[in-house]
Amino acid sequence: MNEKKKRRILVVDDDPSLLETLVDVLGEIGYEVDGVSGPEDAIRRCEESGYDIIILDIRMPGMNGVELSKRISELRSDARIIMMSAYGMDERIAEAMRRGALAFLQKPFDIKEVTELIDTVEKRTILIVDDDTVFSQTMKDLFEEKGCVVDTAAEGSEAIELARRRRYDLILLDMKLPKANGLEVYLSLKEIAPYPAVIMMTAYDECEELAKEAVKRNAYTYLKKPFDIDELLSIAHEIFRQQREGGVVKPS
């Protein structure tokens, strides 16, 4: 059995049909899976056992998914939590994502979506925001070769929607975008996703002051295009190292 398939998973949902389906299918794939139908049972299981991944519904009787995810994180700080809901993205899910949930699944979903998320939880996640699709694809290929999971967005609203649904470790954000500049997009992203390190990018002298302003407001750094790929990789490596050790400190 592949090592990645030995992860222990807890599924929490008061829908007995979906609960049984997820437990059975993920078990057949090779994961070690337990299922419970309520928050109190989930808390008890987490007190008794360590789970690598917890998949939980946002709407349950007695305690909503945000409160449950908070309780679980207090018990197991290393738990990776995936939220799911049939009601779409709402403020409760956004709050769970801000608190560190890894991703959001919209019901009904294909089981492949679940397994793809599970298989990528150990990988670094990167979001590239740039309307230059050739540049974005080049960066995507580069980081995927390094084993990262990479998404791309061509404008700010698309980036914001992606950040609502997945937790990113690193965001590469261009300053010149359609409809909104990079600083505006950065500030919107930080409201919903305070944890990723953000590297601002620009090819234009007139955008450098905005990039510097983003750095003043806690962006990690900014790079002037065209930049040295080795420099970018070195910065990303340092960010990931610091994240593994508990916190990112910006360069002075």
CSV table of C-alpha atoms in Angstrom, one decimal:
chain,number,residue,atom,x,y,z
A,1,MET,CA,0.0,0.0,0.0
A,2,ASN,CA,1.3,3.5,-0.9
A,3,GLU,CA,2.3,5.5,2.2
A,4,LYS,CA,0.1,8.4,1.3
A,5,LYS,CA,-2.9,6.0,1.4
A,6,LYS,CA,-2.2,5.2,5.1
A,7,ARG,CA,-3.4,8.5,6.3
A,8,ARG,CA,-6.0,8.4,9.0
A,9,ILE,CA,-9.2,10.3,8.1
A,10,LEU,CA,-12.2,11.2,10.2
A,11,VAL,CA,-15.5,12.1,8.3
A,12,VAL,CA,-18.1,14.1,10.2
A,13,ASP,CA,-21.6,14.5,8.7
A,14,ASP,CA,-25.1,14.1,10.0
A,15,ASP,CA,-26.2,12.8,6.5
A,16,PRO,CA,-26.0,9.0,7.0
A,17,SER,CA,-26.0,8.3,3.3
A,18,LEU,CA,-23.1,10.6,2.5
A,19,LEU,CA,-21.2,9.6,5.6
A,20,GLU,CA,-21.4,5.9,4.7
A,21,THR,CA,-20.4,6.6,1.1
A,22,LEU,CA,-17.3,8.6,2.0
A,23,VAL,CA,-16.2,6.1,4.7
A,24,ASP,CA,-16.7,3.1,2.4
A,25,VAL,CA,-15.1,4.6,-0.8
A,26,LEU,CA,-12.1,6.2,1.0
A,27,GLY,CA,-11.6,2.9,2.9
A,28,GLU,CA,-11.7,0.9,-0.3
A,29,ILE,CA,-9.0,3.2,-1.7
A,30,GLY,CA,-6.8,2.4,1.2
A,31,TYR,CA,-7.1,5.1,3.8
A,32,GLU,CA,-7.9,4.4,7.4
A,33,VAL,CA,-11.3,6.0,7.8
A,34,ASP,CA,-13.7,6.5,10.7
A,35,GLY,CA,-17.1,8.2,10.4
A,36,VAL,CA,-19.2,10.0,13.0
A,37,SER,CA,-22.5,11.8,12.7
A,38,GLY,CA,-22.2,14.6,15.2
A,39,PRO,CA,-19.8,17.1,16.7
A,40,GLU,CA,-19.6,15.5,20.2
A,41,ASP,CA,-18.6,12.2,18.7
A,42,ALA,CA,-16.0,13.9,16.6
A,43,ILE,CA,-14.4,15.6,19.6
A,44,ARG,CA,-14.4,12.4,21.5
A,45,ARG,CA,-12.7,10.6,18.6
A,46,CYS,CA,-10.1,13.4,18.3
A,47,GLU,CA,-9.4,13.1,22.0
A,48,GLU,CA,-8.8,9.4,21.7
A,49,SER,CA,-7.0,9.2,18.3
A,50,GLY,CA,-4.8,11.2,16.0
A,51,TYR,CA,-6.2,11.9,12.6
A,52,ASP,CA,-4.2,13.3,9.7
A,53,ILE,CA,-7.3,14.8,7.9
A,54,ILE,CA,-10.8,15.7,9.2
A,55,ILE,CA,-13.6,16.2,6.6
A,56,LEU,CA,-16.5,17.9,8.2
A,57,ASP,CA,-19.9,19.4,7.2
A,58,ILE,CA,-20.5,23.0,8.1
A,59,ARG,CA,-24.1,22.5,9.2
A,60,MET,CA,-24.8,20.0,12.0
A,61,PRO,CA,-27.1,20.0,15.0
A,62,GLY,CA,-25.7,21.3,18.3
A,63,MET,CA,-22.5,22.8,17.0
A,64,ASN,CA,-21.6,24.3,13.6
A,65,GLY,CA,-18.6,23.3,11.6
A,66,VAL,CA,-16.7,26.5,12.4
A,67,GLU,CA,-16.9,25.9,16.1
A,68,LEU,CA,-16.1,22.2,15.7
A,69,SER,CA,-13.1,23.0,13.6
A,70,LYS,CA,-11.9,25.4,16.3
A,71,ARG,CA,-12.4,22.7,19.0
A,72,ILE,CA,-10.6,20.1,16.9
A,73,SER,CA,-7.7,22.5,16.2
A,74,GLU,CA,-7.3,23.1,20.0
A,75,LEU,CA,-7.1,19.3,20.5
A,76,ARG,CA,-4.9,18.6,17.5
A,77,SER,CA,-3.0,21.6,16.3
A,78,ASP,CA,-1.6,19.6,13.3
A,79,ALA,CA,-5.0,18.5,12.1
A,80,ARG,CA,-5.8,19.3,8.5
A,81,ILE,CA,-9.5,20.2,8.1
A,82,ILE,CA,-11.5,20.1,4.9
A,83,MET,CA,-14.9,21.8,5.1
A,84,MET,CA,-18.0,20.8,3.0
A,85,SER,CA,-21.4,22.2,2.5
A,86,ALA,CA,-24.4,21.9,0.3
A,87,TYR,CA,-25.2,25.6,0.7
A,88,GLY,CA,-22.2,27.2,-0.9
A,89,MET,CA,-19.6,29.5,0.4
A,90,ASP,CA,-20.9,31.7,3.3
A,91,GLU,CA,-19.4,33.7,6.1
A,92,ARG,CA,-19.1,30.6,8.4
A,93,ILE,CA,-16.9,28.8,5.9
A,94,ALA,CA,-14.9,32.0,5.2
A,95,GLU,CA,-14.3,32.1,9.0
A,96,ALA,CA,-13.2,28.5,9.1
A,97,MET,CA,-10.8,29.2,6.2
A,98,ARG,CA,-9.4,32.2,8.1
A,99,ARG,CA,-8.9,29.9,11.1
A,100,GLY,CA,-6.8,27.6,9.0
A,101,ALA,CA,-9.1,25.0,7.3
A,102,LEU,CA,-7.3,23.7,4.2
A,103,ALA,CA,-10.1,23.7,1.6
A,104,PHE,CA,-13.8,23.9,1.0
A,105,LEU,CA,-15.9,21.3,-1.0
A,106,GLN,CA,-19.2,22.2,-2.5
A,107,LYS,CA,-21.8,19.4,-2.2
A,108,PRO,CA,-22.5,17.4,-4.3
A,109,PHE,CA,-18.9,16.7,-5.2
A,110,ASP,CA,-17.1,13.9,-7.1
A,111,ILE,CA,-15.1,11.6,-4.9
A,112,LYS,CA,-12.1,12.4,-7.2
A,113,GLU,CA,-12.2,16.0,-5.7
A,114,VAL,CA,-11.9,14.6,-2.3
A,115,THR,CA,-9.0,12.2,-3.1
A,116,GLU,CA,-7.1,14.9,-5.0
A,117,LEU,CA,-7.3,17.2,-1.9
A,118,ILE,CA,-6.2,14.4,0.4
A,119,ASP,CA,-3.3,13.5,-1.9
A,120,THR,CA,-2.0,17.1,-1.9
A,121,VAL,CA,-2.3,18.0,1.8
A,122,GLU,CA,1.5,17.4,2.4
A,123,LYS,CA,2.4,19.5,-0.6
A,124,ARG,CA,3.1,23.3,-0.6
A,125,THR,CA,0.3,25.2,-2.3
A,126,ILE,CA,0.9,28.3,-4.4
A,127,LEU,CA,-1.4,30.8,-6.1
A,128,ILE,CA,-0.1,32.8,-9.1
A,129,VAL,CA,-2.1,35.9,-9.9
A,130,ASP,CA,-1.1,37.4,-13.2
A,131,ASP,CA,-2.9,38.3,-16.5
A,132,ASP,CA,0.1,37.2,-18.5
A,133,THR,CA,-0.9,33.6,-19.1
A,134,VAL,CA,2.5,32.6,-20.6
A,135,PHE,CA,4.2,33.9,-17.4
A,136,SER,CA,1.7,32.2,-15.2
A,137,GLN,CA,2.1,28.8,-17.0
A,138,THR,CA,5.9,29.1,-16.8
A,139,MET,CA,5.7,29.6,-13.1
A,140,LYS,CA,3.2,26.9,-12.6
A,141,ASP,CA,5.4,24.4,-14.5
A,142,LEU,CA,8.4,25.5,-12.5
A,143,PHE,CA,6.8,25.0,-9.1
A,144,GLU,CA,4.9,21.8,-10.0
A,145,GLU,CA,8.3,20.3,-11.0
A,146,LYS,CA,9.3,21.1,-7.4
A,147,GLY,CA,6.3,19.1,-6.1
A,148,CYS,CA,4.0,22.0,-5.3
A,149,VAL,CA,0.3,22.3,-6.0
A,150,VAL,CA,-0.2,25.4,-8.1
A,151,ASP,CA,-3.3,27.4,-9.1
A,152,THR,CA,-3.4,30.4,-11.4
A,153,ALA,CA,-5.7,33.4,-11.6
A,154,ALA,CA,-5.8,36.1,-14.3
A,155,GLU,CA,-7.5,38.8,-12.2
A,156,GLY,CA,-8.2,39.8,-8.6
A,157,SER,CA,-11.8,38.5,-8.3
A,158,GLU,CA,-10.7,35.0,-9.5
A,159,ALA,CA,-7.8,35.0,-7.0
A,160,ILE,CA,-10.1,36.0,-4.2
A,161,GLU,CA,-12.6,33.2,-5.0
A,162,LEU,CA,-9.7,30.6,-5.1
A,163,ALA,CA,-8.4,31.8,-1.8
A,164,ARG,CA,-11.8,31.4,-0.2
A,165,ARG,CA,-11.7,27.7,-1.2
A,166,ARG,CA,-8.1,26.7,-0.5
A,167,ARG,CA,-5.4,27.6,1.9
A,168,TYR,CA,-2.2,28.7,0.1
A,169,ASP,CA,1.3,28.8,1.5
A,170,LEU,CA,2.5,31.3,-1.0
A,171,ILE,CA,0.9,33.8,-3.4
A,172,LEU,CA,2.7,35.5,-6.3
A,173,LEU,CA,0.8,38.6,-7.1
A,174,ASP,CA,1.3,40.9,-10.1
A,175,MET,CA,0.8,44.6,-9.5
A,176,LYS,CA,-0.9,45.4,-12.8
A,177,LEU,CA,-4.2,43.4,-13.2
A,178,PRO,CA,-7.5,44.0,-14.9
A,179,LYS,CA,-10.1,45.9,-12.9
A,180,ALA,CA,-8.0,46.3,-9.7
A,181,ASN,CA,-4.3,46.9,-9.0
A,182,GLY,CA,-2.2,44.5,-7.1
A,183,LEU,CA,-2.3,46.5,-3.9
A,184,GLU,CA,-6.1,46.4,-3.8
A,185,VAL,CA,-6.1,42.7,-4.5
A,186,TYR,CA,-3.5,42.1,-1.8
A,187,LEU,CA,-5.6,43.9,0.8
A,188,SER,CA,-8.7,42.0,-0.2
A,189,LEU,CA,-6.8,38.7,0.0
A,190,LYS,CA,-5.4,39.4,3.4
A,191,GLU,CA,-8.9,40.0,4.8
A,192,ILE,CA,-9.9,36.4,3.9
A,193,ALA,CA,-6.6,34.6,4.0
A,194,PRO,CA,-4.1,36.2,6.5
A,195,TYR,CA,-1.7,33.3,6.5
A,196,PRO,CA,0.0,33.0,3.0
A,197,ALA,CA,3.3,34.8,2.4
A,198,VAL,CA,2.7,37.1,-0.6
A,199,ILE,CA,5.4,38.1,-3.1
A,200,MET,CA,4.4,41.2,-5.1
A,201,MET,CA,5.7,41.4,-8.7
A,202,THR,CA,5.9,44.2,-11.3
A,203,ALA,CA,7.5,45.0,-14.6
A,204,TYR,CA,6.6,48.7,-14.5
A,205,ASP,CA,8.5,51.4,-12.7
A,206,GLU,CA,5.2,53.3,-12.0
A,207,CYS,CA,3.9,50.3,-10.0
A,208,GLU,CA,6.9,50.0,-7.7
A,209,GLU,CA,5.6,52.5,-5.1
A,210,LEU,CA,2.4,50.4,-4.8
A,211,ALA,CA,4.5,47.3,-4.4
A,212,LYS,CA,6.5,48.9,-1.7
A,213,GLU,CA,3.2,50.0,0.0
A,214,ALA,CA,2.1,46.3,-0.1
A,215,VAL,CA,5.4,45.3,1.6
A,216,LYS,CA,4.8,48.0,4.3
A,217,ARG,CA,1.4,46.3,4.8
A,218,ASN,CA,3.0,43.0,5.5
A,219,ALA,CA,3.6,41.5,2.0
A,220,TYR,CA,6.8,39.4,2.2
A,221,THR,CA,8.7,41.2,-0.5
A,222,TYR,CA,8.5,42.4,-4.1
A,223,LEU,CA,10.3,41.4,-7.2
A,224,LYS,CA,10.9,43.5,-10.4
A,225,LYS,CA,10.3,41.6,-13.6
A,226,PRO,CA,12.2,40.1,-15.3
A,227,PHE,CA,13.6,38.5,-12.1
A,228,ASP,CA,16.1,35.7,-11.6
A,229,ILE,CA,14.3,32.4,-11.2
A,230,ASP,CA,16.9,31.1,-8.8
A,231,GLU,CA,16.2,34.2,-6.6
A,232,LEU,CA,12.5,33.4,-6.6
A,233,LEU,CA,13.1,29.8,-5.7
A,234,SER,CA,15.5,30.8,-2.9
A,235,ILE,CA,12.9,33.1,-1.5
A,236,ALA,CA,10.1,30.5,-1.7
A,237,HIS,CA,12.4,27.9,-0.1
A,238,GLU,CA,13.1,30.2,2.8
A,239,ILE,CA,9.3,31.0,3.2
A,240,PHE,CA,8.5,27.3,3.3
A,241,ARG,CA,11.3,26.6,5.8
A,242,GLN,CA,10.0,29.3,8.1
A,243,GLN,CA,6.4,28.0,7.8
A,244,ARG,CA,7.5,24.5,8.8
A,245,GLU,CA,9.2,26.0,11.9
A,246,GLY,CA,6.1,27.9,12.9
A,247,GLY,CA,6.1,31.4,11.5
A,248,VAL,CA,7.3,33.6,8.6
A,249,VAL,CA,9.6,36.6,9.4
A,250,LYS,CA,9.9,39.2,6.6
A,251,PRO,CA,13.4,40.1,5.4
A,252,SER,CA,14.7,43.3,6.9
